CSV table of C-alpha atoms in Angstrom, one decimal:
chain,number,residue,atom,x,y,z
U,12,UNK,CA,0.0,0.0,0.0
U,13,UNK,CA,1.8,3.2,-1.2
U,14,UNK,CA,2.0,6.3,1.0
U,15,UNK,CA,0.5,9.5,-0.2
U,16,UNK,CA,2.7,12.1,-2.1
U,17,UNK,CA,1.5,14.9,0.2
U,18,UNK,CA,1.5,14.9,4.0
U,19,UNK,CA,-1.8,16.6,4.4
U,20,UNK,CA,-4.0,18.0,1.5
U,21,UNK,CA,-5.4,21.4,2.4
U,22,UNK,CA,-8.6,23.1,1.3
U,23,UNK,CA,-8.0,25.4,-1.7
U,24,UNK,CA,-8.9,28.5,0.4
U,25,UNK,CA,-6.0,27.9,2.9
U,26,UNK,CA,-2.5,29.0,2.2
U,27,UNK,CA,-0.9,27.0,5.0
U,28,UNK,CA,-1.7,24.6,7.8
U,29,UNK,CA,-1.5,27.6,10.2
U,30,UNK,CA,-4.1,29.4,8.1
U,31,UNK,CA,-6.3,26.3,8.0
U,32,UNK,CA,-6.3,26.0,11.8
U,33,UNK,CA,-7.0,29.7,12.2
U,34,UNK,CA,-10.0,29.5,9.9
U,35,UNK,CA,-11.4,26.5,11.8
U,36,UNK,CA,-10.9,28.2,15.1
U,37,UNK,CA,-12.7,31.4,13.9
U,38,UNK,CA,-15.6,29.4,12.4
U,39,UNK,CA,-16.0,27.3,15.6
U,40,UNK,CA,-16.1,30.5,17.7
U,41,UNK,CA,-18.7,32.0,15.4
U,42,UNK,CA,-21.0,29.1,15.9
U,43,UNK,CA,-20.4,28.3,19.6
U,44,UNK,CA,-24.0,29.1,20.2
U,45,UNK,CA,-25.1,26.3,18.0
U,46,UNK,CA,-22.4,23.8,19.3
U,47,UNK,CA,-23.4,24.4,22.9
U,48,UNK,CA,-27.2,23.7,22.4
U,49,UNK,CA,-28.6,20.8,24.5
U,50,UNK,CA,-31.4,18.7,23.0
U,51,UNK,CA,-33.2,18.6,26.3
U,52,UNK,CA,-33.7,22.3,26.1
U,53,UNK,CA,-35.0,22.5,22.6
U,54,UNK,CA,-38.7,22.8,23.4
U,55,UNK,CA,-38.6,24.5,26.8
U,56,UNK,CA,-36.1,27.2,25.5
U,57,UNK,CA,-37.5,27.4,22.0
U,58,UNK,CA,-34.2,26.8,20.2
U,59,UNK,CA,-36.0,27.1,16.8
U,60,UNK,CA,-36.1,30.9,17.3
U,61,UNK,CA,-32.3,31.0,17.5
U,62,UNK,CA,-32.1,30.3,13.8
U,63,UNK,CA,-32.1,33.2,11.4
U,64,UNK,CA,-35.7,33.6,10.1
U,65,UNK,CA,-34.6,33.2,6.5
U,66,UNK,CA,-33.0,29.9,7.4
U,67,UNK,CA,-36.2,28.7,9.1
U,68,UNK,CA,-38.2,29.6,6.0
U,69,UNK,CA,-35.8,27.9,3.7
U,70,UNK,CA,-35.3,24.7,5.6
U,71,UNK,CA,-39.0,24.2,6.7
U,72,UNK,CA,-41.0,25.8,3.9
U,73,UNK,CA,-44.7,25.9,3.8
U,74,UNK,CA,-44.8,24.3,0.4
U,75,UNK,CA,-42.0,21.9,0.3
U,76,UNK,CA,-41.1,20.5,-3.2
U,77,UNK,CA,-39.4,17.5,-1.5
U,78,UNK,CA,-40.7,14.9,0.8
U,79,UNK,CA,-39.4,15.3,4.4
U,80,UNK,CA,-37.0,12.4,4.3
U,81,UNK,CA,-35.4,13.6,1.1
U,82,UNK,CA,-35.0,17.1,2.5
U,83,UNK,CA,-33.4,15.8,5.7
U,84,UNK,CA,-30.9,13.6,3.9
U,85,UNK,CA,-30.0,16.3,1.4
U,86,UNK,CA,-29.2,18.6,4.2
U,87,UNK,CA,-27.3,16.0,6.3
U,88,UNK,CA,-25.2,14.9,3.4
U,89,UNK,CA,-24.3,18.6,2.5
U,90,UNK,CA,-23.4,17.5,-1.0
U,91,UNK,CA,-25.8,19.9,-2.7
U,92,UNK,CA,-26.3,23.5,-1.6
U,93,UNK,CA,-29.6,24.9,-2.9
U,94,UNK,CA,-28.9,28.2,-4.7
U,95,UNK,CA,-32.3,29.5,-3.7
U,96,UNK,CA,-31.4,29.4,-0.1
U,97,UNK,CA,-30.3,32.6,1.7
U,98,UNK,CA,-26.7,33.6,1.1
U,99,UNK,CA,-25.8,33.3,4.8
U,100,UNK,CA,-27.1,29.7,4.9
U,101,UNK,CA,-25.2,28.9,1.7
U,102,UNK,CA,-22.1,30.4,3.2
U,103,UNK,CA,-22.5,28.3,6.4
U,104,UNK,CA,-22.9,25.0,4.5
U,105,UNK,CA,-20.1,25.9,2.0
U,106,UNK,CA,-17.7,26.7,4.9
U,107,UNK,CA,-18.5,23.4,6.6
U,108,UNK,CA,-17.6,21.6,3.3
U,109,UNK,CA,-14.4,23.5,2.8
U,110,UNK,CA,-13.1,23.2,6.4
U,111,UNK,CA,-13.8,19.5,6.7
U,112,UNK,CA,-10.9,17.3,5.8
U,113,UNK,CA,-11.5,15.0,2.8
U,114,UNK,CA,-13.0,11.7,4.1
U,115,UNK,CA,-13.4,9.8,0.8
U,116,UNK,CA,-11.0,6.8,0.7
U,117,UNK,CA,-9.2,6.7,-2.6
U,118,UNK,CA,-9.1,3.0,-2.6
U,119,UNK,CA,-6.3,1.6,-4.7
U,120,UNK,CA,-6.6,-1.9,-6.3
U,121,UNK,CA,-6.6,-4.5,-3.5
U,122,UNK,CA,-3.2,-5.5,-2.6
U,123,UNK,CA,-2.3,-9.2,-3.1
U,124,UNK,CA,-1.6,-9.8,0.5
U,125,UNK,CA,-4.9,-8.2,1.5
U,126,UNK,CA,-6.7,-10.6,-0.7
U,127,UNK,CA,-5.0,-13.6,0.7
U,128,UNK,CA,-5.7,-13.2,4.4
U,129,UNK,CA,-6.8,-16.6,5.4
U,130,UNK,CA,-10.3,-17.2,6.7
U,131,UNK,CA,-9.1,-18.7,10.0
U,132,UNK,CA,-7.5,-15.4,10.9
U,133,UNK,CA,-10.7,-13.4,10.7
U,134,UNK,CA,-12.6,-15.3,13.4
U,135,UNK,CA,-14.9,-13.0,15.4
U,136,UNK,CA,-14.6,-10.1,13.0
U,137,UNK,CA,-17.5,-8.2,11.4
U,138,UNK,CA,-17.3,-7.2,7.8
U,139,UNK,CA,-16.4,-3.7,9.0
U,140,UNK,CA,-13.6,-5.0,11.1
U,141,UNK,CA,-12.2,-7.2,8.3
U,142,UNK,CA,-12.1,-4.1,6.1
U,143,UNK,CA,-10.3,-2.1,8.7
U,144,UNK,CA,-7.8,-4.8,9.7
U,145,UNK,CA,-7.0,-5.7,6.0
U,146,UNK,CA,-6.3,-2.0,5.2
U,147,UNK,CA,-4.5,-1.3,8.4
U,148,UNK,CA,-2.3,-4.4,8.4
U,149,UNK,CA,-1.2,-3.7,4.8
U,150,UNK,CA,-0.3,-0.1,5.7
U,151,UNK,CA,1.7,-1.3,8.8
U,152,UNK,CA,3.6,-3.7,6.5
U,153,UNK,CA,4.4,-0.8,4.1
U,154,UNK,CA,5.7,1.5,6.9
U,155,UNK,CA,7.6,-1.2,8.8
U,156,UNK,CA,9.3,-2.3,5.6
U,157,UNK,CA,10.3,1.3,4.9
U,158,UNK,CA,11.7,1.6,8.5
U,159,UNK,CA,13.4,-1.8,8.3
U,160,UNK,CA,11.8,-3.3,11.3
U,161,UNK,CA,10.0,-6.6,12.0
U,162,UNK,CA,8.6,-5.7,15.4
U,163,UNK,CA,5.2,-4.2,16.1
U,164,UNK,CA,3.4,-3.2,19.3
U,165,UNK,CA,-0.4,-3.0,18.9
U,166,UNK,CA,-2.0,-0.7,21.5
U,167,UNK,CA,-5.5,-1.3,22.7
U,168,UNK,CA,-5.3,-4.6,20.8
U,169,UNK,CA,-8.6,-5.9,22.3
U,170,UNK,CA,-9.4,-9.4,20.9
U,171,UNK,CA,-6.1,-9.3,18.9
U,172,UNK,CA,-7.6,-9.0,15.4
U,173,UNK,CA,-4.9,-6.7,14.0
U,174,UNK,CA,-2.1,-8.3,16.0
U,175,UNK,CA,-3.1,-11.8,14.7
U,176,UNK,CA,-3.0,-10.8,11.1
U,177,UNK,CA,0.3,-9.0,11.4
U,178,UNK,CA,1.9,-12.0,13.1
U,179,UNK,CA,0.3,-14.9,11.2
U,180,UNK,CA,-0.1,-13.3,7.7
U,181,UNK,CA,2.8,-10.8,7.6
U,182,UNK,CA,5.1,-12.7,9.9
U,183,UNK,CA,5.9,-9.8,12.3
U,184,UNK,CA,7.0,-10.1,15.9
U,185,UNK,CA,3.9,-8.6,17.5
U,186,UNK,CA,3.1,-7.6,21.1
U,187,UNK,CA,-0.6,-6.9,21.6
U,188,UNK,CA,-1.2,-4.7,24.6
U,189,UNK,CA,-4.5,-4.1,26.3
U,190,UNK,CA,-5.4,-3.0,29.8
U,191,UNK,CA,-8.2,-5.5,30.1
U,192,UNK,CA,-7.4,-9.1,31.2
U,193,UNK,CA,-10.7,-10.2,29.7
U,194,UNK,CA,-9.7,-8.9,26.3
U,195,UNK,CA,-6.2,-10.5,26.6
U,196,UNK,CA,-7.7,-13.9,27.4
U,197,UNK,CA,-10.1,-13.5,24.5
U,198,UNK,CA,-7.3,-12.8,22.1
U,199,UNK,CA,-5.4,-15.9,23.2
U,200,UNK,CA,-8.5,-18.0,22.7
U,201,UNK,CA,-8.9,-16.7,19.2
U,202,UNK,CA,-5.2,-17.3,18.5
U,203,UNK,CA,-5.8,-21.0,19.3
U,204,UNK,CA,-8.6,-21.1,16.8
U,205,UNK,CA,-6.6,-19.4,14.1
U,206,UNK,CA,-3.5,-21.6,14.4
U,207,UNK,CA,-3.1,-24.9,12.5
U,208,UNK,CA,-3.7,-27.9,14.8
U,209,UNK,CA,-0.1,-28.9,14.5
U,210,UNK,CA,1.1,-25.5,15.8
U,211,UNK,CA,0.2,-25.0,19.5
U,212,UNK,CA,1.3,-21.3,19.6
U,213,UNK,CA,3.1,-18.6,17.6
U,214,UNK,CA,6.4,-17.7,19.2
U,215,UNK,CA,6.3,-14.2,17.7
U,216,UNK,CA,2.8,-13.2,18.9
U,217,UNK,CA,2.3,-12.1,22.5
U,218,UNK,CA,-0.7,-10.6,24.3
U,219,UNK,CA,-0.1,-8.8,27.5
U,220,UNK,CA,-2.3,-6.9,30.0
U,221,UNK,CA,-0.5,-3.7,30.9
U,222,UNK,CA,-0.7,0.0,30.7
U,223,UNK,CA,2.1,1.3,28.5
U,224,UNK,CA,3.1,5.0,28.8
U,225,UNK,CA,5.7,7.1,27.2
U,226,UNK,CA,7.7,6.7,30.4
U,227,UNK,CA,7.8,2.9,30.6
U,228,UNK,CA,7.5,2.0,26.9
U,229,UNK,CA,11.2,1.4,26.3
U,230,UNK,CA,11.5,-0.9,29.4
U,231,UNK,CA,8.4,-2.9,28.3
U,232,UNK,CA,9.6,-3.3,24.8
U,233,UNK,CA,13.1,-4.0,25.8
U,234,UNK,CA,11.9,-6.9,28.0
U,235,UNK,CA,10.5,-8.5,24.8
U,236,UNK,CA,13.9,-8.6,23.1
U,237,UNK,CA,17.4,-9.6,24.2
U,238,UNK,CA,18.6,-6.2,23.2
U,239,UNK,CA,17.1,-2.7,23.4
U,240,UNK,CA,18.6,-1.8,20.0
U,241,UNK,CA,15.6,-3.3,18.2
U,242,UNK,CA,13.4,-0.8,16.4
U,243,UNK,CA,9.6,-1.1,16.8
U,244,UNK,CA,6.5,0.1,15.0
U,245,UNK,CA,3.6,1.3,17.1
U,246,UNK,CA,0.1,1.0,15.8
U,247,UNK,CA,-3.4,1.6,17.2
U,248,UNK,CA,-6.7,0.9,15.5
U,249,UNK,CA,-9.4,3.1,17.0
U,250,UNK,CA,-7.7,4.0,20.2
U,251,UNK,CA,-10.2,5.9,22.4
U,252,UNK,CA,-9.8,9.4,23.7
U,253,UNK,CA,-6.5,10.2,25.5
U,254,UNK,CA,-5.1,6.8,24.6
U,255,UNK,CA,-4.8,8.0,21.0
U,256,UNK,CA,-2.9,11.2,22.1
U,257,UNK,CA,-0.7,9.1,24.4
U,258,UNK,CA,0.1,6.8,21.4
U,259,UNK,CA,1.5,9.8,19.6
U,260,UNK,CA,3.5,10.9,22.6
U,261,UNK,CA,4.9,7.4,23.0
U,262,UNK,CA,6.1,7.4,19.4
U,263,UNK,CA,7.8,10.8,20.0
U,264,UNK,CA,9.5,9.9,23.3
U,265,UNK,CA,10.6,6.3,22.7
U,266,UNK,CA,14.1,5.7,21.3
U,267,UNK,CA,13.0,2.2,20.1
U,268,UNK,CA,9.8,3.2,18.3
U,269,UNK,CA,10.6,4.6,14.8
U,270,UNK,CA,7.3,4.3,13.0
U,271,UNK,CA,3.6,5.0,13.8
U,272,UNK,CA,0.3,4.0,12.2
U,273,UNK,CA,-2.7,5.3,14.2
U,274,UNK,CA,-6.4,5.7,13.8
U,275,UNK,CA,-8.2,7.4,16.8
U,276,UNK,CA,-11.8,7.6,17.9
U,277,UNK,CA,-14.1,8.5,20.9
U,278,UNK,CA,-13.1,12.2,21.1
U,279,UNK,CA,-15.6,12.7,23.9
U,280,UNK,CA,-13.1,10.9,26.1
U,281,UNK,CA,-10.4,13.4,25.5
U,282,UNK,CA,-9.3,15.6,28.4
U,283,UNK,CA,-8.3,19.2,28.2
U,284,UNK,CA,-6.6,21.7,30.6
U,285,UNK,CA,-3.7,19.4,31.9
U,286,UNK,CA,-0.1,19.1,30.9
U,287,UNK,CA,-0.7,15.7,29.1
U,288,UNK,CA,-4.2,16.5,27.8
U,289,UNK,CA,-5.6,14.8,24.8
U,290,UNK,CA,-6.4,18.2,23.3
U,291,UNK,CA,-4.8,20.4,22.3
U,292,UNK,CA,-1.4,18.8,21.7
U,293,UNK,CA,0.3,21.2,19.3
U,294,UNK,CA,1.8,24.6,19.8
U,295,UNK,CA,0.1,25.6,16.5
U,296,UNK,CA,-3.4,25.1,18.0
U,297,UNK,CA,-2.2,26.6,21.3
U,298,UNK,CA,-4.6,27.0,24.2
U,299,UNK,CA,-7.8,26.8,22.1
U,300,UNK,CA,-10.5,25.0,24.1
U,301,UNK,CA,-13.3,22.8,22.6
U,302,UNK,CA,-15.2,21.7,25.7
U,303,UNK,CA,-17.2,18.6,26.4
U,304,UNK,CA,-20.1,19.4,24.1
U,305,UNK,CA,-17.9,20.1,21.1
U,306,UNK,CA,-15.9,16.9,21.7
U,307,UNK,CA,-19.0,14.9,21.7
U,308,UNK,CA,-20.2,16.6,18.5
U,309,UNK,CA,-16.9,15.8,16.8
U,310,UNK,CA,-18.0,12.2,16.8
U,311,UNK,CA,-21.0,12.9,14.6
U,312,UNK,CA,-21.1,11.7,11.0
U,313,UNK,CA,-24.3,13.1,9.5
U,314,UNK,CA,-23.3,12.0,6.0
U,315,UNK,CA,-24.2,8.4,7.0
U,316,UNK,CA,-27.7,9.2,8.1
U,317,UNK,CA,-29.2,8.4,4.7
U,318,UNK,CA,-27.7,4.9,4.8
U,319,UNK,CA,-28.9,4.3,8.4
U,320,UNK,CA,-32.3,5.8,8.0
U,321,UNK,CA,-34.1,3.6,10.5
U,322,UNK,CA,-31.5,4.0,13.2
U,323,UNK,CA,-31.3,7.8,12.6
U,324,UNK,CA,-35.1,8.1,12.9
U,325,UNK,CA,-35.1,6.2,16.2
U,326,UNK,CA,-32.4,8.4,17.7
U,327,UNK,CA,-34.2,11.6,16.6
U,328,UNK,CA,-37.5,10.3,18.1
U,329,UNK,CA,-35.6,9.6,21.4
U,330,UNK,CA,-34.3,13.2,21.4
U,331,UNK,CA,-37.8,14.5,20.8
U,332,UNK,CA,-39.2,12.5,23.7
U,333,UNK,CA,-36.6,13.8,26.1
U,334,UNK,CA,-37.1,17.4,25.0
U,335,UNK,CA,-40.8,17.2,25.3
U,336,UNK,CA,-40.7,15.6,28.7
U,337,UNK,CA,-38.6,18.4,30.1
U,338,UNK,CA,-41.0,20.9,28.7
U,339,UNK,CA,-44.0,19.0,30.2
U,340,UNK,CA,-42.3,18.8,33.7
U,341,UNK,CA,-41.5,22.5,33.6
U,342,UNK,CA,-45.1,23.4,32.7
U,343,UNK,CA,-46.1,21.4,35.8
U,344,UNK,CA,-43.6,23.2,38.0
U,345,UNK,CA,-41.6,20.1,38.8
U,346,UNK,CA,-38.6,21.5,36.9
U,347,UNK,CA,-37.3,25.0,36.3
U,348,UNK,CA,-34.7,26.5,34.0
U,349,UNK,CA,-32.3,26.4,36.9
U,350,UNK,CA,-33.1,22.7,37.6
U,351,UNK,CA,-33.4,21.1,34.2
U,352,UNK,CA,-34.0,17.5,33.5
U,353,UNK,CA,-31.1,15.2,34.2
U,354,UNK,CA,-31.9,11.8,32.6
U,355,UNK,CA,-29.1,9.3,32.3
U,356,UNK,CA,-29.0,6.5,29.7
U,357,UNK,CA,-32.4,5.2,29.0
U,358,UNK,CA,-33.5,2.4,26.7
U,359,UNK,CA,-35.2,3.7,23.6
U,360,UNK,CA,-38.9,3.4,23.6
U,361,UNK,CA,-41.1,3.1,20.5
U,362,UNK,CA,-44.0,5.3,21.8
U,363,UNK,CA,-44.3,8.6,23.7
U,364,UNK,CA,-46.5,6.9,26.3
U,365,UNK,CA,-44.0,4.2,26.9
U,366,UNK,CA,-41.2,6.8,27.2
U,367,UNK,CA,-43.0,8.8,29.8
U,368,UNK,CA,-43.7,5.8,31.9
U,369,UNK,CA,-40.1,4.5,31.7
U,370,UNK,CA,-38.6,8.0,32.3
U,371,UNK,CA,-40.8,8.8,35.3
U,372,UNK,CA,-39.8,5.5,36.9
U,373,UNK,CA,-36.2,6.2,36.2
U,374,UNK,CA,-36.5,9.7,37.7
U,375,UNK,CA,-38.5,8.4,40.7
U,376,UNK,CA,-41.0,11.2,40.4
U,377,UNK,CA,-44.4,10.8,41.9
U,378,UNK,CA,-46.1,12.9,39.3
U,379,UNK,CA,-48.7,11.2,37.1
U,380,UNK,CA,-49.3,12.1,33.5
U,381,UNK,CA,-52.5,10.4,32.3
U,382,UNK,CA,-52.4,8.9,28.8
U,383,UNK,CA,-55.0,11.3,27.5
U,384,UNK,CA,-52.9,14.3,28.8
U,385,UNK,CA,-49.7,12.7,27.3
U,386,UNK,CA,-51.4,12.3,24.0
U,387,UNK,CA,-52.5,15.9,24.0
U,388,UNK,CA,-49.0,17.1,24.6
U,389,UNK,CA,-47.7,14.9,21.7
U,390,UNK,CA,-50.4,16.1,19.3
U,391,UNK,CA,-49.6,19.8,20.1
U,392,UNK,CA,-45.9,19.0,19.6
U,393,UNK,CA,-46.5,17.7,16.2
U,394,UNK,CA,-49.0,20.3,15.2
U,395,UNK,CA,-46.3,22.9,15.9
U,396,UNK,CA,-43.9,20.9,13.8
U,397,UNK,CA,-41.5,20.7,16.8
U,398,UNK,CA,-40.3,17.3,15.6
U,399,UNK,CA,-39.2,18.7,12.3
U,400,UNK,CA,-37.9,21.9,13.8
U,401,UNK,CA,-35.7,19.9,16.2
U,402,UNK,CA,-34.4,17.7,13.3
U,403,UNK,CA,-33.5,20.8,11.2
U,404,UNK,CA,-31.6,22.5,14.0
U,405,UNK,CA,-29.9,19.3,15.1
U,406,UNK,CA,-28.8,18.5,11.6
U,407,UNK,CA,-27.3,22.0,11.1
U,408,UNK,CA,-25.5,21.4,14.4
U,409,UNK,CA,-24.3,17.9,13.5
U,410,UNK,CA,-22.7,19.3,10.3
U,411,UNK,CA,-20.2,21.0,12.5
U,412,UNK,CA,-19.0,17.6,13.7
U,413,UNK,CA,-16.5,16.9,10.8
U,414,UNK,CA,-15.1,20.4,11.2
U,415,UNK,CA,-14.5,19.8,14.9
U,416,UNK,CA,-12.9,16.4,14.2
U,417,UNK,CA,-10.7,18.0,11.6
U,418,UNK,CA,-9.3,20.4,14.2
U,419,UNK,CA,-8.6,17.5,16.5
U,420,UNK,CA,-6.9,15.6,13.8
U,421,UNK,CA,-4.8,18.5,12.5
U,422,UNK,CA,-3.7,19.2,16.0
U,423,UNK,CA,-2.3,15.7,16.2
U,424,UNK,CA,-0.7,16.1,12.8
U,425,UNK,CA,1.0,19.3,13.8
U,426,UNK,CA,2.1,17.9,17.2
U,427,UNK,CA,4.1,15.3,15.3
U,428,UNK,CA,5.5,17.8,12.8
U,429,UNK,CA,6.7,20.0,15.7
U,430,UNK,CA,8.2,17.1,17.6
U,431,UNK,CA,10.1,15.7,14.7
U,432,UNK,CA,11.5,19.1,13.8
U,433,UNK,CA,12.0,18.0,10.2
U,434,UNK,CA,13.8,14.8,11.1
U,435,UNK,CA,11.0,12.5,9.9
U,436,UNK,CA,7.8,12.5,7.9
U,437,UNK,CA,4.1,12.7,8.8
U,438,UNK,CA,1.1,11.9,6.7
U,439,UNK,CA,-2.7,11.9,7.3
U,440,UNK,CA,-5.4,10.7,4.9
U,441,UNK,CA,-8.7,8.6,4.9
U,442,UNK,CA,-7.7,4.9,5.1
U,443,UNK,CA,-11.1,3.3,5.4
U,444,UNK,CA,-14.5,3.5,3.6
U,445,UNK,CA,-16.1,6.4,5.5
U,446,UNK,CA,-19.6,5.0,5.2
U,447,UNK,CA,-18.5,1.7,6.8
U,448,UNK,CA,-16.0,3.2,9.3
U,449,UNK,CA,-16.6,7.0,10.0
U,450,UNK,CA,-13.4,7.3,12.1
U,451,UNK,CA,-11.3,6.6,9.0
U,452,UNK,CA,-8.4,9.1,9.2
U,453,UNK,CA,-5.0,7.5,9.7
U,454,UNK,CA,-1.9,9.3,10.9
U,455,UNK,CA,1.4,7.8,9.8
U,456,UNK,CA,4.8,9.1,11.1
U,457,UNK,CA,8.3,7.9,10.7
U,458,UNK,CA,11.6,9.0,12.2
U,459,UNK,CA,14.7,9.5,10.1
U,460,UNK,CA,17.7,7.2,10.6
U,461,UNK,CA,19.6,9.6,12.7
U,462,UNK,CA,16.6,10.3,15.0
U,463,UNK,CA,16.1,6.6,15.5
U,464,UNK,CA,19.4,6.6,17.3
U,465,UNK,CA,18.6,9.5,19.7
U,466,UNK,CA,15.5,10.6,21.6
U,467,UNK,CA,13.3,13.1,19.8
U,468,UNK,CA,12.7,16.4,21.6
U,469,UNK,CA,9.4,16.0,23.5
U,470,UNK,CA,6.9,18.9,23.3
U,471,UNK,CA,4.6,19.3,26.2
U,472,UNK,CA,5.8,16.1,28.0
U,473,UNK,CA,7.9,17.5,30.8
């Protein structure tokens, strides 16, 4: 699998990465009001009125030429901007497009080794996981070959899917690391199923339960070889939150690790405001803060809604139920703006009546809402088109997700560029099919030969 010619393709409107980051930060600040909205408050605080009136008329017209599902999916995909819409709305949607990193996987012809991964090695994998592991393992092989290493450490290895293919198919010495003993034991059980009956174990595949940090990585890896002079690759397939950031810091700090292949996820688990925070990492992004709501929003992939119509509809209905319940309880004086509804994870219900009953039990409230009264609230909600209004606002908000994710990703890219100081290379591009795997951006980094023999200067680690 060849590496891209360019480290990071930029939008045509941006003259440099610094300019790109500045544009994202400015755009995010302009729409903080939209990012920080909470779905529970939609009805009680009438969030619909926050939209420009011309936007409201354009996105929920009295005489709609499209059916509702078509309008929603056209808006969520943001692939077509209606030229009859207000200039300000067209500008918003166009800016979202231009500031979001390209997410389409330019899939080259399948590599020979990808096609030949044996069936016994993919036990337990979904089609999505097979796609990810096949692409990721081929890329690790490319980078490791370039770096002249045959040793790979797989962080957050889980059930060992990637580790197993790297060891059995590509014949690398692999250490799969996970903090869960349950995952480690599961990986070993799947190893046994993947091996020929004549081979009790693979001497170059190890699964360990341990927390690896930039401070202990060289000791841990050194214990796996007779000499500490061995060079390693580090890879991580969908490492969550701060573990993704830590993986990059581990690559930078370790003398033994000379190559990195990493795909992150779960940005809502990132921390901020500490010396080793998950965001921001780079000096280029500086002290810019996202906040919890923005990090959660960065995980949104509205472009997939059309292909997951039933699931998307169920999620929106759940949002509607929660927003309406808060409004009902405020009307009854049980809640106030100062004491809004706090409702933790709740199983999705198919009807409004069932939701009310389940939610009131969860909240342990003695209030009763008779079915006839509940039905009246729901009928008024629909007559006012609150359901469609909520979906429009939440779709506009979700479109900011790829922009926010782009800032997180470029921050990681720049952290590596700053740390390597020109003594290595960094690339970032979409590795997986974005519809199957929305967190599809891979970061690859390598250290030059001279840097491999000395410790890279660490930014923000001390």
